[in-house]
Amino acid sequence: MAAKKQFKAESKRLLELMINSIYTHKEIFLRELISNASDAMDKLYFKSMSESIGLSRSDFEIFIAADKENRTLTITDNGIGMTKDELESNLGVIAKSGTNEFRKLSKEAEDVDGDGSHEDISIIGQFGVGFYSAFMVASKVEVRSKFYGADEAFLWTSSGSDGYTVEACEKESHGTEIKLYIKENVIAEDGETGEDYEEFLLEYKIRSIVKKYSDYIRYPIKMECVKRERDEENPDEYTETSEIQTLNSMVPIWKKNKSELKDEDYNEFYKSKFHDYTDPVARIHSKTEGTATYSALIFIPKKPPYDFYTKEFEKGLQLYTNGVMIMEKCGDLLPDYFSFAKGLVDSEDLSLNISREMLQHDRQLKIIAKSIERSIKNEFKKMLSNDRERYEEFWKEFGTQIKFGIYNSFGAAKEGLQDLLLFYSSAEEKLTTLEEYTVRMKEDQKSIYFASGESITRINALPQVEAVKDKGYEILYLTDNVDEFCLQMLINYNEKMFMSVQSSDLDLETEEEKEEIKKKNTDNKELFGIMKEVLADKVQDVRFSQKLKTLPVCVSGAGALSVEMEKVLAQMPGDNKAKADKILEINANHPICDKLQFLYDNDKEMLKVYADILYSQAMLIEGISLENPAEFVLKIAELMTK
Ligand code: ADP
Ligand code: MG
């Protein structure tokens, strides 16, 4: 008897979760085991092709055998098999892909109320936890495996979280045989809500699970099935014979004609293949011939995958050549701004033996990537004009990605992407495209106006926003950190320049007003001189302005880096704490002007205090926190108690 070994801690935890899972789609265990079998056969087939071993596709098959009497279900493949070490390392730990996230999940699912029950983890399917899902339906699992070319076979046995054993065993041919000892049915107190495990031994059930999740598997999935035939002499009687049938159609879904496929087929395929539990928001199924010949099936998920914002996330599409997967994640097929897309590409033009490094330089692959990028863009454009609601749903999840695309490419990627952009706009208080904005522009309107801030409410409170709205111009509200950086890269849209309402270049005044303010500024040159001296390291200039209505001051940006951008940079890690060039603008129509003039004539020390307070107020309006709030409060308190 082989010594019992313990699972690694988190694997043990995962296993306990599986064993006690009340997950409603327990049937996915079969999908996982079949997919592992198919992977193992892919590996051997691939090896055979590249090392000329001489096996052909038709040599491979998966066999399912249900034994009702002994309550066992056996899944056999003649793939590459596992060595003793591999049995230990592959089945003793959780599949890498999901490890970290699962650790978190298992913490959440910990027995919180102390009654020994576990929460439903309906997202189990997402993690590719694969093999362990067998324990959702089996009380004991035996894995017999013989590595291709090895002399010995080994048996891995486990009854769950208390550990596993590995020992030598007999097995004729290479491959893996997984025997599940199906759990006893559980009958609930109400007699209804129990668990039926026995159904996984029934032919019709197995057939339907295979059809649902594994139809496209390119190797035959065979099973001994009962065949009922009418007796020729006695038409009322049937004879039952058994025959071996292939349960799956084996045609990869992407090779099928669109007309043969329903939404459901695509959605099921997507969910099972890419471990998602919601239907995708869009899909592209294309067959292209010409400079590159390939079929592609691409899905846009409804929500980002759980690890999308982590370092672990890897973009890419699966790459097949003639139906054989050669790469699980080919990153070169997707630009970063479409990194959320999932799917696969199957091309005849690629060689099977191509290495990752060679592939990077492959001309054919580059052509395919370009073509895929184009079709994704087109799909989004189509969605934008035909199904705005769905597009906005997509935009909420992934819009930032596309804006980053424009920014990171320094505007080089703007063609095709700029028309996908949506911004919240003052016009109808909803999302708008840049094109829609320009169509609505007034005749005398020179620029596309925008304002940045943390939220729509905050932006609405900006004094400059009021001024622009009063002129009847529409404003784009930039609430995403990347927004202003993105517009800066675009520079213009349809020859219309972008203009921040928070910029000192904002030019709304009439010629007359301009003259007037110019004179007023010259007249007060010395007054501003004193104020500027006080604020020397804070602002570039102090001046009167016409654009404010009710508020006494505002701060505007004078350079390429706006005040909002300064705020964004300040939040980011690293030392890039670049400062915006600021102009302190004082409302020329506010009583504060007279007061400043009075102080200039009578109390220059107090004028300095006022300069400081006005600057602090302008910063507060912008939502920038003061360097020394206490000092500000003291100054105000002093004025209040005067
Ligand atoms: P994943 O398939 O995501 O890697 P699984 O838990 O499904 O995770 O499987 C773990 C590993 O066990 C696989 O990566 C593979 O190396 C090995 N394995 C599982 N089933 C088989 C099989 N039928 N034949 C060969 N290897 C297998
Ligand atoms: Mg797997």
Short mmCIF file of C-alpha atoms in Angstrom, two decimals, residues 150-635:
data_model
loop_
_atom_site.label_atom_id
_atom_site.label_comp_id
_atom_site.label_asym_id
_atom_site.label_seq_id
_atom_site.Cartn_x
_atom_site.Cartn_y
_atom_site.Cartn_z
CA ALA A 150 7.11 4.86 -20.75
CA ASP A 151 7.18 1.27 -19.53
CA GLU A 152 5.33 1.74 -16.30
CA ALA A 153 1.88 3.04 -15.46
CA PHE A 154 0.76 4.62 -12.19
CA LEU A 155 -2.43 4.87 -10.23
CA TRP A 156 -3.38 8.05 -8.37
CA THR A 157 -6.21 7.63 -5.86
CA SER A 158 -7.98 10.10 -3.65
CA SER A 159 -11.17 10.19 -1.64
CA GLY A 160 -10.97 13.87 -1.11
CA SER A 161 -9.19 16.33 1.03
CA ASP A 162 -7.43 13.87 3.32
CA GLY A 163 -4.80 13.21 0.68
CA TYR A 164 -3.89 10.92 -2.17
CA THR A 165 -1.74 7.94 -2.98
CA VAL A 166 0.32 7.09 -6.02
CA GLU A 167 1.43 3.56 -6.79
CA ALA A 168 2.47 1.46 -9.74
CA CYS A 169 -0.29 -0.26 -11.67
CA GLU A 170 -1.02 -2.23 -14.81
CA LYS A 171 -2.03 -0.38 -17.96
CA GLU A 172 -1.55 -1.61 -21.50
CA SER A 173 -1.40 1.49 -23.59
CA HIS A 174 -0.46 5.09 -23.14
CA GLY A 175 -3.00 7.63 -21.99
CA THR A 176 -5.17 8.23 -18.96
CA GLU A 177 -8.17 6.54 -17.47
CA ILE A 178 -10.17 8.41 -14.85
CA LYS A 179 -12.61 6.42 -12.77
CA LEU A 180 -15.17 8.31 -10.72
CA TYR A 181 -17.02 6.60 -7.89
CA ILE A 182 -20.26 8.52 -8.16
CA LYS A 183 -21.68 9.85 -4.86
CA GLU A 184 -24.86 8.46 -3.32
CA ASN A 185 -27.97 10.48 -4.03
CA VAL A 186 -28.94 12.88 -1.28
CA ILE A 187 -32.59 13.01 -0.40
CA ALA A 188 -33.58 16.25 1.23
CA GLU A 189 -36.06 16.46 4.10
CA ASP A 190 -38.71 17.91 1.83
CA GLY A 191 -38.14 14.99 -0.50
CA GLU A 192 -37.49 17.25 -3.46
CA THR A 193 -34.48 19.49 -3.33
CA GLY A 194 -31.95 16.69 -2.89
CA GLU A 195 -29.02 15.92 -5.10
CA ASP A 196 -29.31 13.43 -7.90
CA TYR A 197 -25.87 12.07 -8.71
CA GLU A 198 -27.10 8.90 -10.30
CA GLU A 199 -28.20 10.77 -13.40
CA PHE A 200 -24.56 11.16 -14.37
CA LEU A 201 -24.59 7.43 -15.06
CA LEU A 202 -27.51 7.66 -17.49
CA GLU A 203 -26.91 7.52 -21.19
CA TYR A 204 -29.27 10.33 -22.14
CA LYS A 205 -27.77 12.65 -19.53
CA ILE A 206 -24.18 11.97 -20.55
CA ARG A 207 -25.13 12.42 -24.18
CA SER A 208 -26.75 15.77 -23.52
CA ILE A 209 -23.86 17.08 -21.39
CA VAL A 210 -21.37 16.13 -24.08
CA LYS A 211 -23.50 17.76 -26.76
CA LYS A 212 -23.89 20.90 -24.72
CA TYR A 213 -20.31 21.51 -23.69
CA SER A 214 -18.01 19.34 -25.73
CA ASP A 215 -19.57 19.00 -29.15
CA TYR A 216 -16.72 20.78 -30.91
CA ILE A 217 -13.97 18.61 -29.37
CA ARG A 218 -12.05 17.42 -32.40
CA TYR A 219 -11.59 13.86 -31.22
CA PRO A 220 -14.46 11.42 -31.10
CA ILE A 221 -16.08 11.01 -27.68
CA LYS A 222 -17.42 7.50 -27.76
CA MET A 223 -19.79 5.56 -25.55
CA GLU A 224 -21.54 2.25 -25.63
CA CYS A 225 -25.17 3.11 -26.26
CA VAL A 226 -28.34 1.10 -26.24
CA LYS A 227 -29.96 0.75 -29.61
CA ARG A 228 -33.63 -0.19 -29.73
CA GLU A 229 -34.85 -1.81 -32.88
CA ARG A 230 -38.32 -2.88 -33.86
CA ASP A 231 -38.53 -6.58 -34.20
CA GLU A 232 -39.11 -7.40 -37.82
CA GLU A 233 -41.53 -10.19 -37.17
CA ASN A 234 -43.14 -8.73 -34.10
CA PRO A 235 -43.60 -4.98 -34.68
CA ASP A 236 -44.76 -4.43 -31.09
CA GLU A 237 -41.56 -5.73 -29.67
CA TYR A 238 -38.16 -4.15 -29.56
CA THR A 239 -34.82 -5.75 -29.38
CA GLU A 240 -32.15 -3.90 -27.53
CA THR A 241 -28.64 -4.15 -28.77
CA SER A 242 -25.72 -2.04 -27.87
CA GLU A 243 -23.36 -0.21 -30.14
CA ILE A 244 -20.57 2.23 -29.82
CA GLN A 245 -21.60 5.71 -30.84
CA THR A 246 -19.77 8.97 -31.22
CA LEU A 247 -21.54 11.61 -29.16
CA ASN A 248 -19.97 14.77 -30.53
CA SER A 249 -20.03 16.22 -34.01
CA MET A 250 -16.29 17.00 -33.85
CA VAL A 251 -16.63 19.94 -36.17
CA PRO A 252 -15.12 22.94 -34.49
CA ILE A 253 -17.80 25.56 -34.21
CA TRP A 254 -15.68 28.11 -36.06
CA LYS A 255 -15.58 25.83 -39.08
CA LYS A 256 -19.32 25.61 -39.23
CA ASN A 257 -21.45 27.92 -41.32
CA LYS A 258 -22.99 30.86 -39.57
CA SER A 259 -26.40 29.79 -40.83
CA GLU A 260 -26.11 26.50 -38.96
CA LEU A 261 -25.46 28.20 -35.66
CA LYS A 262 -27.75 29.82 -33.17
CA ASP A 263 -26.85 32.45 -30.56
CA GLU A 264 -27.10 29.72 -27.96
CA ASP A 265 -24.48 27.60 -29.69
CA TYR A 266 -22.02 30.45 -29.74
CA ASN A 267 -22.79 31.44 -26.17
CA GLU A 268 -22.40 27.93 -24.77
CA PHE A 269 -19.17 27.51 -26.65
CA TYR A 270 -17.88 30.82 -25.37
CA LYS A 271 -18.80 30.13 -21.76
CA SER A 272 -17.34 26.69 -21.63
CA LYS A 273 -14.22 27.45 -23.61
CA PHE A 274 -13.35 30.76 -22.01
CA HIS A 275 -14.61 30.13 -18.50
CA ASP A 276 -17.19 32.86 -18.30
CA TYR A 277 -20.62 32.57 -16.77
CA THR A 278 -22.34 35.31 -18.71
CA ASP A 279 -23.07 35.52 -22.41
CA PRO A 280 -20.72 37.73 -24.39
CA VAL A 281 -21.83 41.21 -25.37
CA ALA A 282 -20.66 40.76 -28.96
CA ARG A 283 -19.08 38.18 -31.23
CA ILE A 284 -17.37 38.11 -34.56
CA HIS A 285 -17.32 34.97 -36.63
CA SER A 286 -15.37 35.44 -39.80
CA LYS A 287 -13.79 33.41 -42.55
CA THR A 288 -11.31 35.33 -44.58
CA GLU A 289 -9.53 34.41 -47.74
CA GLY A 290 -6.94 36.37 -49.63
CA THR A 291 -3.61 37.65 -48.37
CA ALA A 292 -4.32 35.64 -45.24
CA THR A 293 -6.64 32.71 -45.02
CA TYR A 294 -8.11 32.15 -41.62
CA SER A 295 -11.26 31.61 -39.61
CA ALA A 296 -11.73 33.62 -36.45
CA LEU A 297 -14.24 33.47 -33.68
CA ILE A 298 -13.92 36.40 -31.33
CA PHE A 299 -16.02 37.29 -28.32
CA ILE A 300 -16.32 40.48 -26.33
CA PRO A 301 -17.12 39.58 -22.71
CA LYS A 302 -19.83 41.45 -20.88
CA LYS A 303 -17.59 42.03 -17.87
CA PRO A 304 -13.82 42.03 -17.53
CA PRO A 305 -12.44 38.68 -16.32
CA TYR A 306 -11.60 38.50 -12.64
CA ASP A 307 -7.90 39.05 -13.20
CA PHE A 308 -8.20 41.73 -15.89
CA TYR A 309 -6.69 44.47 -13.78
CA THR A 310 -3.92 42.34 -12.32
CA LYS A 311 -0.38 41.71 -13.48
CA GLU A 312 -1.29 38.09 -14.12
CA PHE A 313 -3.69 38.95 -16.90
CA GLU A 314 -2.41 37.98 -20.31
CA LYS A 315 -4.11 39.12 -23.47
CA GLY A 316 -4.31 36.92 -26.52
CA LEU A 317 -6.30 34.68 -28.78
CA GLN A 318 -5.91 30.95 -29.13
CA LEU A 319 -4.02 30.10 -32.24
CA TYR A 320 -4.75 27.03 -34.33
CA THR A 321 -3.30 25.82 -37.51
CA ASN A 322 -5.59 23.49 -39.39
CA GLY A 323 -7.53 22.71 -36.26
CA VAL A 324 -4.51 21.96 -34.05
CA MET A 325 -3.96 24.39 -31.25
CA ILE A 326 -0.41 25.71 -31.37
CA MET A 327 -0.70 28.44 -28.81
CA GLU A 328 -3.04 29.01 -25.90
CA LYS A 329 -2.60 32.77 -25.80
CA CYS A 330 -1.16 34.51 -28.78
CA GLY A 331 -0.74 38.08 -27.59
CA ASP A 332 0.46 39.35 -30.95
CA LEU A 333 -3.00 38.85 -32.38
CA LEU A 334 -4.56 41.61 -30.29
CA PRO A 335 -3.63 45.23 -29.78
CA ASP A 336 -3.50 46.24 -26.11
CA TYR A 337 -6.62 48.32 -26.40
CA PHE A 338 -8.60 45.23 -27.36
CA SER A 339 -6.94 43.04 -24.75
CA PHE A 340 -10.34 42.16 -23.30
CA ALA A 341 -11.32 40.23 -26.44
CA LYS A 342 -11.37 36.43 -26.23
CA GLY A 343 -11.43 33.93 -28.99
CA LEU A 344 -9.43 31.99 -31.47
CA VAL A 345 -7.91 32.09 -34.88
CA ASP A 346 -7.42 29.09 -37.11
CA SER A 347 -5.19 29.56 -40.12
CA GLU A 348 -3.78 27.26 -42.75
CA ASP A 349 -0.93 29.60 -43.42
CA LEU A 350 1.03 28.98 -40.26
CA SER A 351 3.48 26.21 -39.70
CA LEU A 352 2.90 23.80 -36.88
CA ASN A 353 6.43 23.91 -35.62
CA ILE A 354 6.66 27.60 -35.28
CA SER A 355 8.18 28.81 -32.03
CA ARG A 356 6.94 31.70 -29.99
CA GLU A 357 9.88 33.88 -31.03
CA MET A 358 9.55 33.04 -34.71
CA LEU A 359 5.85 33.71 -34.57
CA GLN A 360 6.47 37.24 -33.39
CA HIS A 361 8.16 38.01 -36.66
CA ASP A 362 5.80 36.05 -38.83
CA ARG A 363 4.51 38.20 -41.66
CA GLN A 364 1.38 36.14 -42.05
CA LEU A 365 0.53 36.54 -38.39
CA LYS A 366 0.93 40.29 -38.66
CA ILE A 367 -1.49 40.41 -41.59
CA ILE A 368 -3.99 38.33 -39.64
CA ALA A 369 -3.62 40.56 -36.58
CA LYS A 370 -4.28 43.69 -38.65
CA SER A 371 -7.30 42.12 -40.22
CA ILE A 372 -8.67 41.02 -36.85
CA GLU A 373 -8.17 44.47 -35.42
CA ARG A 374 -10.13 45.88 -38.33
CA SER A 375 -13.01 43.48 -37.86
CA ILE A 376 -13.24 44.20 -34.14
CA LYS A 377 -13.37 47.93 -34.87
CA ASN A 378 -16.05 47.40 -37.48
CA GLU A 379 -18.09 45.32 -35.11
CA PHE A 380 -17.97 48.10 -32.52
CA LYS A 381 -18.96 50.69 -35.09
CA LYS A 382 -21.85 48.54 -36.15
CA MET A 383 -22.94 48.10 -32.57
CA LEU A 384 -22.62 51.81 -31.93
CA SER A 385 -24.96 52.71 -34.75
CA ASN A 386 -27.38 49.79 -34.54
CA ASP A 387 -27.59 48.97 -30.87
CA ARG A 388 -26.58 51.99 -28.85
CA GLU A 389 -27.75 50.57 -25.54
CA ARG A 390 -25.58 47.49 -25.88
CA TYR A 391 -22.66 49.59 -27.02
CA GLU A 392 -22.92 51.82 -23.98
CA GLU A 393 -22.98 48.74 -21.79
CA PHE A 394 -19.76 47.64 -23.44
CA TRP A 395 -18.31 51.13 -23.20
CA LYS A 396 -18.86 51.32 -19.45
CA GLU A 397 -16.73 48.22 -18.98
CA PHE A 398 -14.01 48.71 -21.56
CA GLY A 399 -14.12 52.32 -22.76
CA THR A 400 -11.13 53.24 -20.61
CA GLN A 401 -9.12 50.61 -22.46
CA ILE A 402 -9.78 52.26 -25.79
CA LYS A 403 -8.99 55.72 -24.47
CA PHE A 404 -5.70 54.36 -23.16
CA GLY A 405 -5.10 52.96 -26.63
CA ILE A 406 -5.19 56.43 -28.13
CA TYR A 407 -3.04 57.85 -25.36
CA ASN A 408 -0.43 55.09 -25.30
CA SER A 409 0.03 55.18 -29.06
CA PHE A 410 0.59 58.95 -28.88
CA GLY A 411 -2.39 59.33 -31.12
CA ALA A 412 -1.07 56.95 -33.79
CA ALA A 413 -3.98 54.58 -33.20
CA LYS A 414 -6.59 57.29 -33.32
CA GLU A 415 -7.93 56.43 -36.75
CA GLY A 416 -10.83 54.11 -36.19
CA LEU A 417 -10.65 54.48 -32.43
CA GLN A 418 -11.67 58.11 -32.13
CA ASP A 419 -15.09 57.33 -33.53
CA LEU A 420 -15.62 54.73 -30.85
CA LEU A 421 -15.21 57.26 -28.05
CA LEU A 422 -18.12 58.29 -25.88
CA PHE A 423 -18.18 61.16 -23.40
CA TYR A 424 -20.88 62.44 -21.16
CA SER A 425 -22.12 65.71 -22.56
CA SER A 426 -24.01 68.72 -21.28
CA ALA A 427 -26.21 68.75 -24.38
CA GLU A 428 -28.60 65.98 -23.53
CA GLU A 429 -26.98 64.87 -20.31
CA LYS A 430 -26.00 61.56 -21.77
CA LEU A 431 -23.14 59.93 -23.65
CA THR A 432 -22.22 61.35 -27.00
CA THR A 433 -19.75 60.60 -29.77
CA LEU A 434 -17.41 63.27 -31.06
CA GLU A 435 -19.20 63.21 -34.37
CA GLU A 436 -22.55 63.87 -32.75
CA TYR A 437 -20.97 66.76 -30.88
CA THR A 438 -19.54 68.39 -33.98
CA VAL A 439 -22.86 68.09 -35.79
CA ARG A 440 -24.50 70.02 -32.94
CA MET A 441 -21.80 72.73 -32.80
CA LYS A 442 -23.03 76.30 -33.17
CA GLU A 443 -22.00 78.29 -36.19
CA ASP A 444 -19.74 80.67 -34.29
CA GLN A 445 -18.29 77.90 -32.13
CA LYS A 446 -14.55 77.50 -32.62
CA SER A 447 -13.69 74.57 -30.42
CA ILE A 448 -14.94 71.38 -28.86
CA TYR A 449 -15.24 72.33 -25.20
CA PHE A 450 -14.53 69.96 -22.37
CA ALA A 451 -14.21 70.15 -18.60
CA SER A 452 -12.49 67.65 -16.30
CA GLY A 453 -13.24 66.63 -12.78
CA GLU A 454 -13.96 63.69 -10.52
CA SER A 455 -17.69 63.67 -11.14
CA ILE A 456 -20.39 65.35 -13.14
CA THR A 457 -21.58 67.23 -10.04
CA ARG A 458 -18.10 68.53 -9.38
CA ILE A 459 -17.65 69.64 -12.96
CA ASN A 460 -21.01 71.39 -12.91
CA ALA A 461 -19.80 73.39 -9.93
CA LEU A 462 -16.82 74.76 -11.86
CA PRO A 463 -17.27 78.49 -12.51
CA GLN A 464 -15.98 78.23 -16.09
CA VAL A 465 -18.58 75.62 -16.96
CA GLU A 466 -21.35 78.06 -16.26
CA ALA A 467 -19.76 80.67 -18.51
CA VAL A 468 -19.46 78.30 -21.47
CA LYS A 469 -22.97 76.94 -21.02
CA ASP A 470 -24.29 80.51 -20.89
CA LYS A 471 -22.92 81.05 -24.36
CA GLY A 472 -24.98 78.07 -25.45
CA TYR A 473 -22.00 75.81 -26.12
CA GLU A 474 -21.97 72.12 -25.35
CA ILE A 475 -19.38 70.71 -22.93
CA LEU A 476 -17.92 67.22 -22.75
CA TYR A 477 -17.51 66.06 -19.16
CA LEU A 478 -14.27 64.21 -18.61
CA THR A 479 -14.56 62.14 -15.46
CA ASP A 480 -12.12 59.35 -16.25
CA ASN A 481 -8.46 59.96 -15.35
CA VAL A 482 -7.29 59.11 -18.82
CA ASP A 483 -9.82 61.32 -20.64
CA GLU A 484 -7.87 64.52 -20.88
CA PHE A 485 -4.66 62.70 -21.75
CA CYS A 486 -6.55 60.98 -24.53
CA LEU A 487 -7.97 64.21 -25.98
CA GLN A 488 -4.55 65.78 -25.81
CA MET A 489 -3.25 63.03 -28.07
CA LEU A 490 -6.14 63.52 -30.48
CA ILE A 491 -5.40 67.28 -30.65
CA ASN A 492 -8.46 67.79 -32.81
CA TYR A 493 -11.43 66.04 -34.28
CA ASN A 494 -12.58 66.82 -37.80
CA GLU A 495 -10.35 69.89 -37.69
CA LYS A 496 -12.06 71.19 -34.57
CA MET A 497 -9.61 71.79 -31.75
CA PHE A 498 -10.34 70.58 -28.26
CA MET A 499 -10.46 73.34 -25.68
CA SER A 500 -10.59 72.95 -21.94
CA VAL A 501 -12.99 75.36 -20.26
CA GLN A 502 -10.41 75.38 -17.48
CA SER A 503 -7.75 76.74 -19.79
CA SER A 504 -6.55 80.32 -19.68
CA ASP A 505 -6.86 80.28 -23.48
CA LEU A 506 -10.60 79.92 -23.24
CA ASP A 507 -11.74 82.70 -25.49
CA LEU A 508 -15.39 83.57 -25.01
CA GLU A 509 -15.33 87.35 -24.74
CA THR A 510 -16.35 89.77 -27.47
CA GLU A 511 -13.72 92.12 -28.88
CA GLU A 512 -15.19 94.90 -26.78
CA GLU A 513 -15.05 92.94 -23.58
CA LYS A 514 -11.49 91.97 -24.37
CA GLU A 515 -10.45 95.59 -24.81
CA GLU A 516 -12.14 96.51 -21.57
CA ILE A 517 -10.47 93.78 -19.55
CA LYS A 518 -7.11 94.48 -21.13
CA LYS A 519 -7.32 98.07 -19.98
CA LYS A 520 -8.42 97.06 -16.52
CA ASN A 521 -5.49 94.68 -16.24
CA THR A 522 -2.99 97.31 -17.35
CA ASP A 523 -4.42 99.81 -14.89
CA ASN A 524 -3.94 97.38 -12.05
CA LYS A 525 -0.51 96.18 -13.01
CA GLU A 526 1.06 97.15 -9.73
CA LEU A 527 -1.70 95.65 -7.64
CA PHE A 528 -1.25 92.34 -9.44
CA GLY A 529 2.49 92.73 -9.05
CA ILE A 530 2.13 92.54 -5.30
CA MET A 531 -0.23 89.58 -5.47
CA LYS A 532 2.09 87.74 -7.87
CA GLU A 533 4.99 88.24 -5.55
CA VAL A 534 3.09 86.51 -2.73
CA LEU A 535 2.07 83.65 -5.01
CA ALA A 536 5.34 83.51 -6.90
CA ASP A 537 5.88 79.76 -6.63
CA LYS A 538 2.21 78.97 -7.16
CA VAL A 539 0.90 80.88 -10.17
CA GLN A 540 2.26 82.24 -13.39
CA ASP A 541 0.02 85.23 -13.50
CA VAL A 542 -2.80 87.05 -11.73
CA ARG A 543 -5.38 88.91 -13.78
CA PHE A 544 -8.97 90.01 -14.11
CA SER A 545 -11.35 87.98 -16.20
CA GLN A 546 -14.85 88.34 -17.60
CA LYS A 547 -15.75 84.70 -17.64
CA LEU A 548 -16.81 84.31 -14.04
CA LYS A 549 -20.38 84.97 -13.03
CA THR A 550 -20.90 84.49 -9.32
CA LEU A 551 -17.63 83.24 -7.91
CA PRO A 552 -14.81 85.67 -7.13
CA VAL A 553 -11.91 83.59 -8.48
CA CYS A 554 -10.85 80.59 -10.43
CA VAL A 555 -7.62 79.02 -11.46
CA SER A 556 -6.99 78.14 -15.07
CA GLY A 557 -4.25 76.18 -16.77
CA ALA A 558 -1.86 77.90 -19.11
CA GLY A 559 0.24 75.10 -20.54
CA ALA A 560 -0.09 71.68 -22.08
CA LEU A 561 -0.45 70.12 -18.66
CA SER A 562 -3.78 71.14 -17.18
CA VAL A 563 -4.67 71.49 -13.53
CA GLU A 564 -6.74 68.30 -13.77
CA MET A 565 -3.86 66.39 -15.30
CA GLU A 566 -1.65 67.57 -12.47
CA LYS A 567 -4.14 66.02 -10.07
CA VAL A 568 -4.15 62.71 -11.95
CA LEU A 569 -0.36 62.56 -12.01
CA ALA A 570 -0.20 63.34 -8.30
CA GLN A 571 -2.33 60.24 -7.60
CA MET A 572 -0.08 57.97 -9.59
CA PRO A 573 2.86 56.13 -8.14
CA GLY A 574 6.29 57.39 -9.13
CA ASP A 575 8.00 60.72 -9.11
CA ASN A 576 6.25 62.36 -12.00
CA LYS A 577 4.73 65.12 -9.95
CA ALA A 578 4.71 67.66 -12.76
CA LYS A 579 2.85 70.86 -11.97
CA ALA A 580 0.51 72.76 -14.25
CA ASP A 581 1.17 76.39 -15.09
CA LYS A 582 -1.64 78.21 -13.33
CA ILE A 583 -3.27 81.58 -13.82
CA LEU A 584 -5.28 83.09 -10.99
CA GLU A 585 -8.29 84.77 -12.59
CA ILE A 586 -10.29 87.28 -10.59
CA ASN A 587 -13.87 88.04 -11.46
CA ALA A 588 -13.80 91.58 -12.87
CA ASN A 589 -17.45 92.07 -11.98
CA HIS A 590 -17.21 90.94 -8.39
CA PRO A 591 -17.14 93.41 -5.44
CA ILE A 592 -13.83 91.80 -4.46
CA CYS A 593 -12.17 93.96 -7.14
CA ASP A 594 -13.03 97.15 -5.34
CA LYS A 595 -11.85 95.68 -2.10
CA LEU A 596 -8.52 94.71 -3.64
CA GLN A 597 -8.09 98.19 -5.02
CA PHE A 598 -8.92 99.65 -1.61
CA LEU A 599 -6.35 97.44 0.07
CA TYR A 600 -3.77 98.39 -2.53
CA ASP A 601 -4.27 102.04 -1.63
CA ASN A 602 -4.54 101.60 2.15
CA ASP A 603 -3.22 98.28 3.46
CA LYS A 604 -0.70 96.44 1.29
CA GLU A 605 -0.02 93.83 4.03
CA MET A 606 -3.67 92.86 4.01
CA LEU A 607 -3.62 92.72 0.20
CA LYS A 608 -1.03 89.97 0.52
CA VAL A 609 -3.25 88.02 2.91
CA TYR A 610 -6.12 88.40 0.46
CA ALA A 611 -4.00 87.16 -2.42
CA ASP A 612 -3.26 84.03 -0.46
CA ILE A 613 -6.86 83.44 0.52
CA LEU A 614 -8.13 83.96 -3.03
CA TYR A 615 -5.59 81.49 -4.35
CA SER A 616 -6.62 78.91 -1.74
CA GLN A 617 -10.26 79.43 -2.65
CA ALA A 618 -9.54 78.90 -6.32
CA MET A 619 -7.76 75.65 -5.48
CA LEU A 620 -10.67 74.45 -3.38
CA ILE A 621 -13.12 75.12 -6.21
CA GLU A 622 -10.91 72.97 -8.44
CA GLY A 623 -10.97 70.22 -5.86
CA ILE A 624 -7.28 70.45 -5.10
CA SER A 625 -6.43 70.09 -1.45
CA LEU A 626 -4.44 72.85 0.18
CA GLU A 627 -0.89 72.33 1.28
CA ASN A 628 -1.62 74.00 4.59
CA PRO A 629 -5.36 73.96 5.36
CA ALA A 630 -4.85 75.09 8.97
CA GLU A 631 -3.14 78.27 7.87
CA PHE A 632 -6.03 79.00 5.52
CA VAL A 633 -8.58 78.48 8.28
CA LEU A 634 -6.63 80.77 10.61
CA LYS A 635 -6.57 83.54 8.03
#
